[in-house]
mmCIF file of C-alpha atoms in Angstrom:
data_model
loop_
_atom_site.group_PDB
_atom_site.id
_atom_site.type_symbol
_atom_site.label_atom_id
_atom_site.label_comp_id
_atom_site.label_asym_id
_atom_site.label_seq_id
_atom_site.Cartn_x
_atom_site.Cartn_y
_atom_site.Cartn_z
ATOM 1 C CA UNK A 1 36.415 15.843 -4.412
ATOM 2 C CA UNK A 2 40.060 16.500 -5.419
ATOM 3 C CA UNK A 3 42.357 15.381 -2.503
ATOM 4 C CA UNK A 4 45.147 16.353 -4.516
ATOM 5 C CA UNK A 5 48.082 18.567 -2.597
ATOM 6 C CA UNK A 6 49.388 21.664 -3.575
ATOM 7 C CA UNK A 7 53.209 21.544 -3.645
ATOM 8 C CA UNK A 8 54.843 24.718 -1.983
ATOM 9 C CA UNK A 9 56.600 26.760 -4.181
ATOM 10 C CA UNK A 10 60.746 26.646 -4.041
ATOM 11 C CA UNK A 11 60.166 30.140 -3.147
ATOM 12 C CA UNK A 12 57.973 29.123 -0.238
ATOM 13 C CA UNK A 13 60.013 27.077 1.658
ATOM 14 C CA UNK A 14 63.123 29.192 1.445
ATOM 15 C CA UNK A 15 61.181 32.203 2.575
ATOM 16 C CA UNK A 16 59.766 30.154 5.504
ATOM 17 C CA UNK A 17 63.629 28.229 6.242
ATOM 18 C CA UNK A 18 64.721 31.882 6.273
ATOM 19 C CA UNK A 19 62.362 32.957 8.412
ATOM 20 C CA UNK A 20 63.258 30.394 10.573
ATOM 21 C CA UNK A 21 67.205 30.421 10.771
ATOM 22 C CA UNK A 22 66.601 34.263 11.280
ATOM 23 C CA UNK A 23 64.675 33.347 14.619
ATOM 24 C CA UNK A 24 66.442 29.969 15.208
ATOM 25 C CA UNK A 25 66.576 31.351 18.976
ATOM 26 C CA UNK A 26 63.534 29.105 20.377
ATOM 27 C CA UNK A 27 64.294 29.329 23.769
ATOM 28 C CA UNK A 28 63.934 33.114 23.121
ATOM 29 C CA UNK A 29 60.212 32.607 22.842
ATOM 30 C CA UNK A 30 59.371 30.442 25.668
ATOM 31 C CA UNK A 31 61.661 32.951 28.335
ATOM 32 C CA UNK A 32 60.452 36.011 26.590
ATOM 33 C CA UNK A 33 63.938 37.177 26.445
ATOM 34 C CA UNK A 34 66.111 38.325 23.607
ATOM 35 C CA UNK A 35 69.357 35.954 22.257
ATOM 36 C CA UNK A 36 72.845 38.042 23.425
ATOM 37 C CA UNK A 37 75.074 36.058 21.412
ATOM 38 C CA UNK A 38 78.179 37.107 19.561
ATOM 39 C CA UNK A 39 76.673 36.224 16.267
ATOM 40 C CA UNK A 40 74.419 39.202 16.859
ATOM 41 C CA UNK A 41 76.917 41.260 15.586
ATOM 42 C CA UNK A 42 76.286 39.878 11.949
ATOM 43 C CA UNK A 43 73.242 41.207 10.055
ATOM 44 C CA UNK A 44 70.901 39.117 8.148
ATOM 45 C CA UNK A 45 69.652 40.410 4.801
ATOM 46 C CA UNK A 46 66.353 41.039 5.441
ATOM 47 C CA UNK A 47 64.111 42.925 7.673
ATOM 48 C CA UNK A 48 64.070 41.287 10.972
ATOM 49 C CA UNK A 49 63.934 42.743 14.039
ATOM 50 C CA UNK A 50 66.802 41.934 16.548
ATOM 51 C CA UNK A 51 64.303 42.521 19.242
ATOM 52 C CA UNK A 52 62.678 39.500 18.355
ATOM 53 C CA UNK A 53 63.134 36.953 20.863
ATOM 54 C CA UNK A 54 64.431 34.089 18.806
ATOM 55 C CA UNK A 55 66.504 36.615 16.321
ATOM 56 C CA UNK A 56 70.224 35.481 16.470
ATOM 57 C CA UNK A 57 71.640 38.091 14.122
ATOM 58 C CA UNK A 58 70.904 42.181 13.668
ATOM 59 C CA UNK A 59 68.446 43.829 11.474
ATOM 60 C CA UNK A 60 70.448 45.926 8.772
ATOM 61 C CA UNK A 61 68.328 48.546 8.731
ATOM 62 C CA UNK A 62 67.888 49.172 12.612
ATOM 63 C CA UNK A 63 71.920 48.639 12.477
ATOM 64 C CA UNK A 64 72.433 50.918 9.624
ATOM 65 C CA UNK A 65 70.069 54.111 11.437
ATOM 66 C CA UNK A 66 72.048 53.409 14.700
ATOM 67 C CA UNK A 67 74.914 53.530 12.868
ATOM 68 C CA UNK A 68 74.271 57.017 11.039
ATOM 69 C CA UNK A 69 73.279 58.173 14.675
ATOM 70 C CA UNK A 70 76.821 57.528 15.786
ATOM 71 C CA UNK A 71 78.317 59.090 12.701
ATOM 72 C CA UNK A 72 79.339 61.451 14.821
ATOM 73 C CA UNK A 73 82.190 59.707 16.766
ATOM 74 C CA UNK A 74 82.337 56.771 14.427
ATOM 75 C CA UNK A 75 81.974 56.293 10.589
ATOM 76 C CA UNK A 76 79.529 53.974 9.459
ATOM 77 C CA UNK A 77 82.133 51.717 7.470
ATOM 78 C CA UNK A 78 80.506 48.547 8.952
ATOM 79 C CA UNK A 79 77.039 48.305 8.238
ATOM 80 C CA UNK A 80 77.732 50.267 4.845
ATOM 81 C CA UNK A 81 79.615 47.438 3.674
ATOM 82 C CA UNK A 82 77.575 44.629 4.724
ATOM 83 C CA UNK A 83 74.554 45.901 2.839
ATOM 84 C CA UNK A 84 76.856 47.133 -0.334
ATOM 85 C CA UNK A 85 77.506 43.191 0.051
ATOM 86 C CA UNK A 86 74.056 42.403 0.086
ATOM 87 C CA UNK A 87 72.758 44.549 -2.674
ATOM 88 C CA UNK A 88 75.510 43.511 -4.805
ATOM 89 C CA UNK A 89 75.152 39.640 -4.371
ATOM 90 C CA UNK A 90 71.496 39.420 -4.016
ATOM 91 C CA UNK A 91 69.589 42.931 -4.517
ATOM 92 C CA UNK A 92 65.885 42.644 -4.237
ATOM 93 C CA UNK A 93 66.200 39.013 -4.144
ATOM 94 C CA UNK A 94 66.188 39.345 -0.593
ATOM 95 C CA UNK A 95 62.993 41.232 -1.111
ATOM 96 C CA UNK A 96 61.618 38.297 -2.377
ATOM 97 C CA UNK A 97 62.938 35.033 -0.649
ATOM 98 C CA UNK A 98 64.379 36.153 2.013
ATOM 99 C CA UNK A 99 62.334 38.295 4.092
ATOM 100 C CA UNK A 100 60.142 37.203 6.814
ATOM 101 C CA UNK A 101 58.096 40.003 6.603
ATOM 102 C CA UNK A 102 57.506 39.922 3.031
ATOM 103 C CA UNK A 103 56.520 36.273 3.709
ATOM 104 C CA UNK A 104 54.004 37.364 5.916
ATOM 105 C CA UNK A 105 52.707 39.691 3.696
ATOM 106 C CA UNK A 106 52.268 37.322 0.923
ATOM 107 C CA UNK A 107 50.388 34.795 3.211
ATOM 108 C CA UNK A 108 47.869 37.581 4.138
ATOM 109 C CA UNK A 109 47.171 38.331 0.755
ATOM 110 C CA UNK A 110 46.163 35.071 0.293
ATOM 111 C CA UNK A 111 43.092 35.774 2.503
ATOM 112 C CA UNK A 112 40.194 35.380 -0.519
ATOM 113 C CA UNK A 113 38.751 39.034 -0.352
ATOM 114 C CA UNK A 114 38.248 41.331 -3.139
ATOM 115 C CA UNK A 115 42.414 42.831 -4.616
ATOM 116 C CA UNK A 116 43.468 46.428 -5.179
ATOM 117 C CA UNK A 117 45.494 45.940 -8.861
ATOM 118 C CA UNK A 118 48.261 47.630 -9.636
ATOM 119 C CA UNK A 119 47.847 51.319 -11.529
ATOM 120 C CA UNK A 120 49.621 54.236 -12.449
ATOM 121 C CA UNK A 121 48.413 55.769 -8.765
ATOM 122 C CA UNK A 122 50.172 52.616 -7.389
ATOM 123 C CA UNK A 123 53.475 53.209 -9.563
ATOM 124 C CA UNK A 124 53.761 56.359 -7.988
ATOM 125 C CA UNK A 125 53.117 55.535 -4.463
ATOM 126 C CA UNK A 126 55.677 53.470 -4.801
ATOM 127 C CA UNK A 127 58.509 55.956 -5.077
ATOM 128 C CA UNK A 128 57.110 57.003 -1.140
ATOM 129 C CA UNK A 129 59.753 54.380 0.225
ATOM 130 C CA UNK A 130 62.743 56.031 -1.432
ATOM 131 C CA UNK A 131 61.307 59.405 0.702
ATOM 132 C CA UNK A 132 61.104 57.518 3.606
ATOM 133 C CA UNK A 133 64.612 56.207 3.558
ATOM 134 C CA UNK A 134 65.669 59.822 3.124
ATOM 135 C CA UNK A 135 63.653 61.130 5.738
ATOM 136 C CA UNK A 136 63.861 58.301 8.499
ATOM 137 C CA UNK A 137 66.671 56.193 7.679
ATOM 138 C CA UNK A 138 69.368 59.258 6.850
ATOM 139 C CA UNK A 139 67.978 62.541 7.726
ATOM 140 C CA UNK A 140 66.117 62.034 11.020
ATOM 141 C CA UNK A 141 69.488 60.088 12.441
ATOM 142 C CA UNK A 142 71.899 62.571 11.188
ATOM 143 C CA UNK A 143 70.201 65.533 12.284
ATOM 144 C CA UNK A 144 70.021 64.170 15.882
ATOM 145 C CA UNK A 145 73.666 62.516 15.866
ATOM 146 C CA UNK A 146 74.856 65.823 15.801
ATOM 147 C CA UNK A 147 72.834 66.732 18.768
ATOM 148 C CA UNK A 148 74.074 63.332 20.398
ATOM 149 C CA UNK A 149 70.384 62.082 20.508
ATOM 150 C CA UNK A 150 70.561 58.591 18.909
ATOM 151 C CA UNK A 151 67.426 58.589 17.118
ATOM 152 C CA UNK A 152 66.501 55.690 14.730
ATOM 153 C CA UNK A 153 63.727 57.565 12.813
ATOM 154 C CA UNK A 154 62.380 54.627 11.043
ATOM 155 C CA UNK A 155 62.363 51.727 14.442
ATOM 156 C CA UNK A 156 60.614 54.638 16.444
ATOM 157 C CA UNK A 157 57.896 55.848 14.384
ATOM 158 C CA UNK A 158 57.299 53.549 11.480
ATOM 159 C CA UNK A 159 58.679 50.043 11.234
ATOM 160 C CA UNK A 160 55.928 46.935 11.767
ATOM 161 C CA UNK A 161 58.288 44.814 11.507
ATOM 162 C CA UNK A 162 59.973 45.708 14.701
ATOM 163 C CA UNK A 163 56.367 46.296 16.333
ATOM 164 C CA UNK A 164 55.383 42.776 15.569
ATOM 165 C CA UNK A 165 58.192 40.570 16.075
ATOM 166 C CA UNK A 166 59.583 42.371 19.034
ATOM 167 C CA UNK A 167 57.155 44.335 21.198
ATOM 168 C CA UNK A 168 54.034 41.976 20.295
ATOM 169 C CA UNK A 169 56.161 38.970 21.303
ATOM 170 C CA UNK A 170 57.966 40.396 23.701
ATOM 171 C CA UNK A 171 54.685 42.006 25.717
ATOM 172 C CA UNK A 172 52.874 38.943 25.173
ATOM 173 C CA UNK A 173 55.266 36.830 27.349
ATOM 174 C CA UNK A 174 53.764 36.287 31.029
ATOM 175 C CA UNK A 175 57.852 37.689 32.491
ATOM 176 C CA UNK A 176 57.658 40.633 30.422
ATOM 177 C CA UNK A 177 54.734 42.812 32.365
ATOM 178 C CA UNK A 178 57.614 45.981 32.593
ATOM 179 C CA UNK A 179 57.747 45.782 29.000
ATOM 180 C CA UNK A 180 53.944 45.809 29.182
ATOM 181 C CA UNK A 181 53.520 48.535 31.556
ATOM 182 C CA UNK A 182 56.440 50.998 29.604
ATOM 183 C CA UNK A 183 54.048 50.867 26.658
ATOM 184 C CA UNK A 184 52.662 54.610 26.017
ATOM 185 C CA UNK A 185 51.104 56.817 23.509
ATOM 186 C CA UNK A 186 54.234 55.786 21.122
ATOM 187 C CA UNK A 187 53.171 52.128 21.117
ATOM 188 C CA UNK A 188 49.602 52.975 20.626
ATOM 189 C CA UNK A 189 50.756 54.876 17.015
ATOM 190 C CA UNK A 190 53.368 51.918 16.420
ATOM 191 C CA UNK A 191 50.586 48.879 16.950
ATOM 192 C CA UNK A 192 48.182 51.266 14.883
ATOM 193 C CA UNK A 193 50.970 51.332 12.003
ATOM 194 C CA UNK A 194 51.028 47.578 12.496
ATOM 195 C CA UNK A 195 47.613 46.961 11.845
ATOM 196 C CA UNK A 196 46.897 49.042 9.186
ATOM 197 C CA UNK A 197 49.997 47.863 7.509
ATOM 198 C CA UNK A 198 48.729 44.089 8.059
ATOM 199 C CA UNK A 199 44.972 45.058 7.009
ATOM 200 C CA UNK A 200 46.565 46.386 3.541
ATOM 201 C CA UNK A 201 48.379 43.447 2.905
ATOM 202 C CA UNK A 202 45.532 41.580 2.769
ATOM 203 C CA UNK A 203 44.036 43.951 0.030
ATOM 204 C CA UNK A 204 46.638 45.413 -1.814
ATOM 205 C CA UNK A 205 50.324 42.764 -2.503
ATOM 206 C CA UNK A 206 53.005 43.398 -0.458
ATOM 207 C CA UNK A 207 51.678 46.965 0.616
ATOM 208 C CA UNK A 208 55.051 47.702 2.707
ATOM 209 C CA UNK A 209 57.376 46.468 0.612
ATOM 210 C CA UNK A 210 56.251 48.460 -2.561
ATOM 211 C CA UNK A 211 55.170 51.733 -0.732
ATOM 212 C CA UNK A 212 57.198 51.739 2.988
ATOM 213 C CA UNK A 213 60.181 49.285 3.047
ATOM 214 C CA UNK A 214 63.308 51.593 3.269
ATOM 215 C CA UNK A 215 65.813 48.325 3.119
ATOM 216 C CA UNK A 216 63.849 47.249 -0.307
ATOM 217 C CA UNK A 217 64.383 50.724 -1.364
ATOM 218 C CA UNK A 218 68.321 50.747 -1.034
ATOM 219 C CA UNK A 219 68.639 47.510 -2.435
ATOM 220 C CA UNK A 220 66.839 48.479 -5.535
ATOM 221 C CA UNK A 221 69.038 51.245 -6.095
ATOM 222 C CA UNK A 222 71.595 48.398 -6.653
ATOM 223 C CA UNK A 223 69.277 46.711 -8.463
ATOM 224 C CA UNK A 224 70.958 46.864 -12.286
ATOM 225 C CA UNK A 225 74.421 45.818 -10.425
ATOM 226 C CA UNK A 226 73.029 42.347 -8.330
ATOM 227 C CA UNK A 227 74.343 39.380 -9.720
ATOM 228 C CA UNK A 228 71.416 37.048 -8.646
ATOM 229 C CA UNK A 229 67.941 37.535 -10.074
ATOM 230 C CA UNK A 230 65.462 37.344 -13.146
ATOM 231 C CA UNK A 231 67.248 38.294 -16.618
ATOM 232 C CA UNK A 232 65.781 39.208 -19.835
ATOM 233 C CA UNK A 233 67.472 37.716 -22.643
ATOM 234 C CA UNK A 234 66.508 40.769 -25.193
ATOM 235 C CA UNK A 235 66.933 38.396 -28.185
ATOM 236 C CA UNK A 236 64.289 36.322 -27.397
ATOM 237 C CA UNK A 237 61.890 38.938 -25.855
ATOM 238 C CA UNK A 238 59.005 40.512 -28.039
ATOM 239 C CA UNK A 239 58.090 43.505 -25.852
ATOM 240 C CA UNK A 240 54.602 41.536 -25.569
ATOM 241 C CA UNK A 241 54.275 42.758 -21.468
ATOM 242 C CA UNK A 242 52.976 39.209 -20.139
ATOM 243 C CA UNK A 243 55.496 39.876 -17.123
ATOM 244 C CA UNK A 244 54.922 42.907 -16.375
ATOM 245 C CA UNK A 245 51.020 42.115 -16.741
ATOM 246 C CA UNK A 246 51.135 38.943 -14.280
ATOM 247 C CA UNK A 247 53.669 40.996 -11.572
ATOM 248 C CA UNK A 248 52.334 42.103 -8.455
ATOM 249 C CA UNK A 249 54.762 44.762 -7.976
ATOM 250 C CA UNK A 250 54.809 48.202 -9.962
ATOM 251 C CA UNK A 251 57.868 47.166 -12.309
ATOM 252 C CA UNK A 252 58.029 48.803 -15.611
ATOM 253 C CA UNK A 253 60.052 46.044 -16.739
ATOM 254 C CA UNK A 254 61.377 42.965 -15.461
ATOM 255 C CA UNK A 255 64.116 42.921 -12.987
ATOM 256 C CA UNK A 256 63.728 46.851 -12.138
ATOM 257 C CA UNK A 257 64.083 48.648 -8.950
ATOM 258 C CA UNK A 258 60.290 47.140 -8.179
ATOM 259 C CA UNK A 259 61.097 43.398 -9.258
ATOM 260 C CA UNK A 260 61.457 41.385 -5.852
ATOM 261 C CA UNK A 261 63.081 38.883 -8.379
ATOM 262 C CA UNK A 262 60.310 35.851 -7.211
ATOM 263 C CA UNK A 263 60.174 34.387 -10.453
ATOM 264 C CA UNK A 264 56.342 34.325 -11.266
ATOM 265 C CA UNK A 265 57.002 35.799 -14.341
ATOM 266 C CA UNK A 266 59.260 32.968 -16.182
ATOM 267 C CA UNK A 267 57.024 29.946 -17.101
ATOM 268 C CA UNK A 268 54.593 32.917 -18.195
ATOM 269 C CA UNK A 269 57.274 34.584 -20.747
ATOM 270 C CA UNK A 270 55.976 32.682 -24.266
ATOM 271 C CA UNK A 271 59.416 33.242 -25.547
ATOM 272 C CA UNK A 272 61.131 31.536 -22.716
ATOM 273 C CA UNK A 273 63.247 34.920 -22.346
ATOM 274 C CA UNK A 274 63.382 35.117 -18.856
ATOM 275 C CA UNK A 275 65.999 33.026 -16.176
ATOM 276 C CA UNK A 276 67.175 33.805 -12.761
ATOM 277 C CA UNK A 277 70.723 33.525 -12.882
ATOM 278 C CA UNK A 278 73.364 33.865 -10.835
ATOM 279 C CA UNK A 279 75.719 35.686 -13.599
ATOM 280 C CA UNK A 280 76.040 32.893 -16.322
ATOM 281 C CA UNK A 281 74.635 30.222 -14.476
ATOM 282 C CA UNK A 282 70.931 29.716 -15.247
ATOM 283 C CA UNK A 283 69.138 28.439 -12.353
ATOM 284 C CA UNK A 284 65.973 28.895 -13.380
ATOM 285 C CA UNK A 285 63.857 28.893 -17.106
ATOM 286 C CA UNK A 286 64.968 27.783 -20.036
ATOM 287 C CA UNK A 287 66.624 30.610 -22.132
ATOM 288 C CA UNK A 288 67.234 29.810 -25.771
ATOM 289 C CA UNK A 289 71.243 30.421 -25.359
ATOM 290 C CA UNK A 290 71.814 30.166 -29.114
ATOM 291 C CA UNK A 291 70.349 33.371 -30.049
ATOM 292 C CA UNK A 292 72.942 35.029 -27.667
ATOM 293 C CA UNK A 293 73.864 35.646 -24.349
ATOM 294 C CA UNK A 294 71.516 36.943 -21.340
ATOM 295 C CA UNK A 295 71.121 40.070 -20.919
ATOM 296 C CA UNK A 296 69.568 42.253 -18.051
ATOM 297 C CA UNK A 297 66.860 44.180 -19.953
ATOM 298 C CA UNK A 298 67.194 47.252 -17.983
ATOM 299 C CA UNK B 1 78.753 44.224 -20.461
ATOM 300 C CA UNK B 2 82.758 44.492 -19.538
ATOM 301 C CA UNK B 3 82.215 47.530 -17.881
ATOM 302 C CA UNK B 4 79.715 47.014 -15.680
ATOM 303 C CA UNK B 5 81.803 43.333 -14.771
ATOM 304 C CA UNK B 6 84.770 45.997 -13.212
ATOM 305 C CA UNK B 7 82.204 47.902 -11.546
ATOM 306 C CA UNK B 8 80.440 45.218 -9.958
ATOM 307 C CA UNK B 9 84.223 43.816 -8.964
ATOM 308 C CA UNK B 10 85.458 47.394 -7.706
ATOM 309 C CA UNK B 11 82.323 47.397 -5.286
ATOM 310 C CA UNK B 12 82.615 44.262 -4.289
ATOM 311 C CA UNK B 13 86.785 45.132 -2.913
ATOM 312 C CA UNK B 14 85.037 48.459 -1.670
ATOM 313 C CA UNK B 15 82.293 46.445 0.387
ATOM 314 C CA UNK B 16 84.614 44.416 1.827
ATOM 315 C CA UNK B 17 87.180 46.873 2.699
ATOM 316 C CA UNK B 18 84.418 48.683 4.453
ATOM 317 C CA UNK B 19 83.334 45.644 6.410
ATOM 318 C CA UNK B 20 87.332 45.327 7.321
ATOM 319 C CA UNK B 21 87.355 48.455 8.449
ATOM 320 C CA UNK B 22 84.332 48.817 10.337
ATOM 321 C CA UNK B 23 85.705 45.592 12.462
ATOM 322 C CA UNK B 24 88.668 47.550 12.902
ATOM 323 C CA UNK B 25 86.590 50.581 13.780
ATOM 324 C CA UNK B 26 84.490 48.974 16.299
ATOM 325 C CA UNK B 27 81.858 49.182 14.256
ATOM 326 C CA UNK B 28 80.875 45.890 14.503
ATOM 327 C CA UNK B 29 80.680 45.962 18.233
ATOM 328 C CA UNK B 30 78.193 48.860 18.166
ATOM 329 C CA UNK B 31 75.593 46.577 15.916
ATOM 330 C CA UNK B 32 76.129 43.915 18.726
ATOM 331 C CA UNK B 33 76.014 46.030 21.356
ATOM 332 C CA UNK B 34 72.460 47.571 20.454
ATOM 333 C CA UNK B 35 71.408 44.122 19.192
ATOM 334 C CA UNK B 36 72.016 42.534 22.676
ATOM 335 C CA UNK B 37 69.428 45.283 24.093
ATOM 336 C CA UNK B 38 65.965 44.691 23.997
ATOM 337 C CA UNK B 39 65.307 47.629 21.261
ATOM 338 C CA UNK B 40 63.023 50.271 22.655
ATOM 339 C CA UNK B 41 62.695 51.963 19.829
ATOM 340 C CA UNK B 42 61.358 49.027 17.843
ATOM 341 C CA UNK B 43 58.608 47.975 20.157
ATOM 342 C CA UNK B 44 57.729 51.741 20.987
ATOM 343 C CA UNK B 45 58.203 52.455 24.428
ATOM 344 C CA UNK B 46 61.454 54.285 23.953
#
């Protein structure tokens, strides 16, 4: 019988130390109450709900529809900035180490059942999330911040994220039974979201982030711009599509508005053409530096 | 390659000149004011 232990990926463990600085807040879970701290003020990259008990920072994207709902009285310099920082430094990288939820999602994929691949059908399903951030994250806001009816579009209707790590924690702590008994016909269509989110993550790779996630949407529009993530060094690369064959997102080529920047597709590149860089720096791969320097593909 | 170097630096100024002035707005205080609030909107009961 082999004994022998599987080392988690790099990837792994930041995703999962992310994950956990995010909701550092322990005590949060054991008094079923949320952390009030200053810090709060500061968002984290990725999608995290600040109504999760042990959050200690905000959630850009809740932040960034409450902010458009205030635009009104207040412009949304703040939270613009932050995630202008974000998608400049890291883009999708967050996408892909630093998001709790896409960690989740990539641990329920790992449930051995039968996979939906990727397709053409999928590729195009994919551009849904760019409509969503319209709709919820801009329109729905805007259109109500003139009526003075903050209304975060995508936290009300849509987001699991926010379902799972704050009202399913929150509910299922023995104080919270006001929470519990608040919950209506809204939290029925939220925990139904939830679920069938959850169920297609098992199925189909990181269903929300490649055909709901409004933050992985914006920070792919930055995409070409981030300074950390997987480069092509066109010298060295044939055009022979082993990364975009062994990718579980819908990228047309590496280190597009799809990539989530995780790497898998280095050690399979048999030109060695792909890194992850942080600008010059290679971190990871070995690109063959005398035929030139990297360069994003895209 | 130069180009895109000065456009990545000019957004980088313009980010943090918007996270200045968002402090200086109060913007800042309304993501920690709704973050200190159990979030009825993202558990769906509000």
């Amino acid at each position: 019988m082999d004994r022998t232990v599987k080392k988690p990926l790099t990837r792994r463990l930041i995703q999962l130390y992310s994950a956990l600085l995010y909701n550092a807040h322990l005590k949060g879970f054991t008094e079923g109450k949320i952390y009030t701290g200053n810090i709060k003020s500061v968002c984290v990259p990725g999608l995290n709900c600040y109504s999760c008990p042990g959050a200690i920072a905000a959630c850009p994207l809740g932040s960034l529809q409450n902010a458009v709902s205030a635009s009104a009285d207040r412009p949304a310099f703040y939270i613009v900035g932050i995630l202008l920082l974000f998608a400049l430094l890291l883009g999708r990288v967050v996408c892909g180490f630093l998001c709790p939820f896409g960690l989740i999602q990539e641990l329920l994929h790992k449930i051995p059942t039968k996979k939906l691949k990727k397709s053409k059908l999928t590729r195009k399903l994919s551009y849904t999330k760019y409509a969503i951030l319209a709709v919820f994250v801009f329109l729905i806001p805007a259109y109500f911040a003139f009526r003075r009816l903050p209304l975060p579009g995508f936290c009300k209707y849509i987001c699991p994220a926010g379902t799972l790590e704050g009202a399913v924690l929150l509910m299922l702590h023995p104080n919270n039974g006001d929470l519990r008994a608040m919950a209506g016909s809204l939290f029925v269509w939220k925990f139904a979201v939830l679920i069938a989110m959850l169920v297609a993550c098992v199925f189909i790779f990181r269903a929300f982030c490649r055909f709901v996630c409004p933050l992985g949407a914006l920070y792919g529009l930055m995409s070409r711009l981030a300074l950390i993530g997987v480069k092509v060094d066109k010298g060295n690369c044939t055009d022979c599509g082993a990364c975009v064959r062994v990718c579980g997102m819908d990228i047309a080529s590496v280190g597009d508005h799809e990539c989530v920047h995780c790497g898998d597709c280095i050690d399979i590149c048999p030109t060695k053409a792909i890194t992850f860089s942080a600008g010059k720096i290679v971190l990871r791969g070995s690109a063959i530096k005398e035929r030139g320097h990297l360069n994003e593909k895209q | 390659m130069r180009k895109k170097n000065l456009i990545f630096a000019l957004l980088i100024i313009v980010s943090v000149g918007f996270i200045v002035l968002g402090i200086v707005n109060g913007g800042a205080l309304d993501v920690l004011a709704k973050a200190v609030r159990i979030c009825s909107e993202c558990i769906g009961i509000g």
